[in-house]
Tab-separated table of C-alpha atoms in Angstrom:
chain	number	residue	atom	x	y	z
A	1	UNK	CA	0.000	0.000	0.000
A	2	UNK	CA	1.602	3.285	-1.145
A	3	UNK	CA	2.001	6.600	1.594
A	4	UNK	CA	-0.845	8.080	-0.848
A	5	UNK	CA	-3.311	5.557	-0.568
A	6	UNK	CA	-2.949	4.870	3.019
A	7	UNK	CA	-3.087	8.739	3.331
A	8	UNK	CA	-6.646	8.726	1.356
A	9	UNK	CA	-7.992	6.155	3.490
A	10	UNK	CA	-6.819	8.124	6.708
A	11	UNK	CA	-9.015	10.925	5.464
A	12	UNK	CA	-11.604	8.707	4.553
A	13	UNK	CA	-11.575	7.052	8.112
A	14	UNK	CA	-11.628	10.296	9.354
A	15	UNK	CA	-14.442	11.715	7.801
A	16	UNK	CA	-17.054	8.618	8.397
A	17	UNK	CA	-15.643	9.200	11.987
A	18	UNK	CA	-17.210	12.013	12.031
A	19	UNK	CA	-20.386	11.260	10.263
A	20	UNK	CA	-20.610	8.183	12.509
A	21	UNK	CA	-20.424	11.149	15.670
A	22	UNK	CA	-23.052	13.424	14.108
A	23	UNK	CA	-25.276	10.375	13.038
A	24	UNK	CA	-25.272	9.299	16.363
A	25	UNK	CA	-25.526	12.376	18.000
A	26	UNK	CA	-28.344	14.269	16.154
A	27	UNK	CA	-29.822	11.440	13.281
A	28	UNK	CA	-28.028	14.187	10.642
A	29	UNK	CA	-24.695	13.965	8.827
A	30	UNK	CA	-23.900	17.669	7.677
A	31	UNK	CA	-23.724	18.468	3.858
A	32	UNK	CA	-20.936	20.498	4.183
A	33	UNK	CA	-19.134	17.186	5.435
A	34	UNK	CA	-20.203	15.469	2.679
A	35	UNK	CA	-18.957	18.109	0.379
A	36	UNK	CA	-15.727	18.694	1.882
A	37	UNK	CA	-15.489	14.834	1.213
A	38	UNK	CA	-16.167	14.495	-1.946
A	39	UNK	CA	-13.838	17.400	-3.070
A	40	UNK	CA	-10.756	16.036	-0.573
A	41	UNK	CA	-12.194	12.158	-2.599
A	42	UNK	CA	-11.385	14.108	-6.000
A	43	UNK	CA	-8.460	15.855	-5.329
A	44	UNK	CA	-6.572	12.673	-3.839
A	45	UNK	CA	-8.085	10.556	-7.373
A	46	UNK	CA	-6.518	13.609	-9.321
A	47	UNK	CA	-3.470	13.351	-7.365
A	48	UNK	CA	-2.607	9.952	-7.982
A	49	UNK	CA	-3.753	9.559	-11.088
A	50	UNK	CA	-4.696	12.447	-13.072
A	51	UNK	CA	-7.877	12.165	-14.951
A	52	UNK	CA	-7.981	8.558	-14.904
A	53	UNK	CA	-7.861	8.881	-11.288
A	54	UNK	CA	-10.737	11.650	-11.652
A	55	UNK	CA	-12.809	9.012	-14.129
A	56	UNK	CA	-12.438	6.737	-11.041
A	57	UNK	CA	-13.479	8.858	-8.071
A	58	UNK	CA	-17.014	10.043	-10.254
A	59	UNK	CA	-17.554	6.692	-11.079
A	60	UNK	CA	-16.611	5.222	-7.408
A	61	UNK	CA	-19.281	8.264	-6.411
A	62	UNK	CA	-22.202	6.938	-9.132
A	63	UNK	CA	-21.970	3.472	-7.564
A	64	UNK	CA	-22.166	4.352	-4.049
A	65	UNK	CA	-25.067	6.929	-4.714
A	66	UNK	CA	-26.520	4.401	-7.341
A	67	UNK	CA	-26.314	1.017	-4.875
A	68	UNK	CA	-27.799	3.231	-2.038
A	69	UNK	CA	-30.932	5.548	-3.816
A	70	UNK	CA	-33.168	2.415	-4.239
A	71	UNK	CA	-33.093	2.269	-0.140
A	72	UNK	CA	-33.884	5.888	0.276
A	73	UNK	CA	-36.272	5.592	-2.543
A	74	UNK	CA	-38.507	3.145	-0.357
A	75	UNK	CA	-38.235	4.817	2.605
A	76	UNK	CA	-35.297	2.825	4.162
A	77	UNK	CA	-32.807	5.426	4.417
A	78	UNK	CA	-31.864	9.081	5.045
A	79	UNK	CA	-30.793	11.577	2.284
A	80	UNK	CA	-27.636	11.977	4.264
A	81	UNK	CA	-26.719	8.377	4.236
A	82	UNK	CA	-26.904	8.399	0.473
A	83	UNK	CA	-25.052	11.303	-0.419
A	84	UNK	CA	-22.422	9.200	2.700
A	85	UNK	CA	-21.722	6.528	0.636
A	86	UNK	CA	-21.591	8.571	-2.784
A	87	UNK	CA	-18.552	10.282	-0.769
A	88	UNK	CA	-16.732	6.850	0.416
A	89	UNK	CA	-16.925	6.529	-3.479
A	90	UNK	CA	-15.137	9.080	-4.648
A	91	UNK	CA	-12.335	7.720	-2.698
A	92	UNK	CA	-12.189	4.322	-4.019
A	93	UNK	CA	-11.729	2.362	-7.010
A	94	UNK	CA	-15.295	1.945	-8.990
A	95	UNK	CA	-14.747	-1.944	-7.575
A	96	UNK	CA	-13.945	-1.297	-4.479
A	97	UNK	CA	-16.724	1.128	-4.157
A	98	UNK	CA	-19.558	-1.531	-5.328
A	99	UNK	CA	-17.375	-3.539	-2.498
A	100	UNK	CA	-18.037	-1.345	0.255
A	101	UNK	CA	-21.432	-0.466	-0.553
A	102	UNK	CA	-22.706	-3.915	-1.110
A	103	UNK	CA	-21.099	-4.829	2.729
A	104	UNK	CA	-22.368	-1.569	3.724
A	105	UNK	CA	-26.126	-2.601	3.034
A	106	UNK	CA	-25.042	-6.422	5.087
A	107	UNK	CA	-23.904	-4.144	7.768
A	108	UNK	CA	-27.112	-2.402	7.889
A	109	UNK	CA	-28.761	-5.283	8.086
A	110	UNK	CA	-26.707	-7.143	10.980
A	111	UNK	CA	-26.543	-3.724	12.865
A	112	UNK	CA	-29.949	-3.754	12.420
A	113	UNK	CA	-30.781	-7.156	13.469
A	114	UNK	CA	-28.573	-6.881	17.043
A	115	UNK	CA	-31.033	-3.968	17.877
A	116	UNK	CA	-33.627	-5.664	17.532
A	117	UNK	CA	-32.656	-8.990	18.859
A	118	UNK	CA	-30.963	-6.525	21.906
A	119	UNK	CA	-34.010	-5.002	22.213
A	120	UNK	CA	-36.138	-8.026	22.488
A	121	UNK	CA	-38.438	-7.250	19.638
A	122	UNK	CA	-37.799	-10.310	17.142
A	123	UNK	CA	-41.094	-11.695	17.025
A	124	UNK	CA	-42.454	-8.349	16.830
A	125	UNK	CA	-40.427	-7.490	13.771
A	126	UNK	CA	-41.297	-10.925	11.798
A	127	UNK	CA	-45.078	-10.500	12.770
A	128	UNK	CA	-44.902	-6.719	11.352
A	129	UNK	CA	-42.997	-7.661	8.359
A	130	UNK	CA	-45.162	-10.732	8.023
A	131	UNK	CA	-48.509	-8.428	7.651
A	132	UNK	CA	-46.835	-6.157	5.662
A	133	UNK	CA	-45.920	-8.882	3.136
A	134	UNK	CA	-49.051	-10.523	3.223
A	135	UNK	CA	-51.199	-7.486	3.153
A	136	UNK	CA	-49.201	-6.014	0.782
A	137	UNK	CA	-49.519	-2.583	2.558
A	138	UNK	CA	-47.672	-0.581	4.487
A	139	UNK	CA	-48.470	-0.392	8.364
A	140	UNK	CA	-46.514	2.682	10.464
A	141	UNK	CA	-44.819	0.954	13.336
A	142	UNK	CA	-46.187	1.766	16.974
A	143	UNK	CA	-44.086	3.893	19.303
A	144	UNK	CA	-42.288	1.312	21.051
A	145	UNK	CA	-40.912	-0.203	17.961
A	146	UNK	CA	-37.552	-0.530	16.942
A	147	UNK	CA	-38.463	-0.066	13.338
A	148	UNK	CA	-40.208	3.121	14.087
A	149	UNK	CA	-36.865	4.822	15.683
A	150	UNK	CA	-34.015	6.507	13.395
A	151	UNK	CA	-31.085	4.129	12.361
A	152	UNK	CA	-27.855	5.811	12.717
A	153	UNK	CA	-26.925	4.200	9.228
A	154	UNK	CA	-23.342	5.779	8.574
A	155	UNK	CA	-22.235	2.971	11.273
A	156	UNK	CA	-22.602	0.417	9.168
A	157	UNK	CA	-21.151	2.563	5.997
A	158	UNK	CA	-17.881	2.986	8.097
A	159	UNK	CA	-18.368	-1.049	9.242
A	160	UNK	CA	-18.797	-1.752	5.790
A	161	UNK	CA	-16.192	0.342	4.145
A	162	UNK	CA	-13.548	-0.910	7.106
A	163	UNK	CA	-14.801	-4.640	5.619
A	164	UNK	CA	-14.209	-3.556	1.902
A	165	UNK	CA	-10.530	-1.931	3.016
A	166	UNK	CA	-8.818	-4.748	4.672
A	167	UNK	CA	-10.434	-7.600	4.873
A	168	UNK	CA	-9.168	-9.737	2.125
A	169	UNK	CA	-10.259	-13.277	1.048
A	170	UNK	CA	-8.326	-16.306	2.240
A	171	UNK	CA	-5.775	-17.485	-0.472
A	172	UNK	CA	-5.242	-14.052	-1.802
């Protein structure tokens, strides 16, 4: 891994640090965070590669915003969380940013799953999700439901992206 590289992902780490904080913190992830990310994302593909490198960082930004807007789309997802993982793109290879989106959205969903096996609510879940499927309408959750409170989604962008960084498959 070259100084510039492990430099980009610093920045990177950095900046879904604190998204993650701000998520957390106030269910928001500033735009002018995302912005400053996708610029610093743009600059660093310029950097080390000119305007292949800039082909690369748009591209890495279209697949993260592409993989994600479907989710948003139906209601499963914040704005913020979008425009998130559009800025991890920018960042990464076009590859590696289908990567770490595609382990972002398994993220969400095991991050998702401990709250509501943490919270107790399992059966609750599968019996709301069962009527919705089966009624084929949507039914608000009640107040005491997990699926009714925010989801502080950029941890599992950062849990995802930290997946799609360094974990590499056995053999390799």
């Amino acid at each position: 891994m070259s100084a510039e590289s492990l430099s980009a992902i610093v920045v990177l780490l950095g900046l879904l640090g604190i998204a993650v904080v701000g998520d957390l913190r106030s269910h928001r992830i500033p735009n002018l965070l995302i912005l400053l990310g996708l610029g610093l994302g743009l600059a660093g593909q310029v950097h080390a590669a000119g305007f292949a490198g800039l082909g690369n960082g748009v591209l890495g930004m279209l697949i993260g915003f592409t993989v994600f807007i479907p989710m948003y789309a139906l209601g499963g997802m914040a704005a913020g969380d979008v425009k998130l993982m559009a800025m991890v793109g920018t960042f990464l290879t076009p590859h590696d940013a289908l990567s770490a989106a595609l382990l972002s959205l398994i993220a969400g969903g095991v991050w998702g799953m401990s709250i509501v096996l943490i919270r107790g609510q399992l059966k609750q879940t599968l019996q709301r999700y069962w009527l919705v499927l089966t009624a084929q309408a949507y039914f608000a959750p009640t107040a005491d439901e997990v699926a009714g409170k925010p989801f502080p989604y950029s941890v599992a962008i950062l849990s995802g992206t930290l997946v799609s960084l360094f974990w590499q498959p056995l053999g390799q």
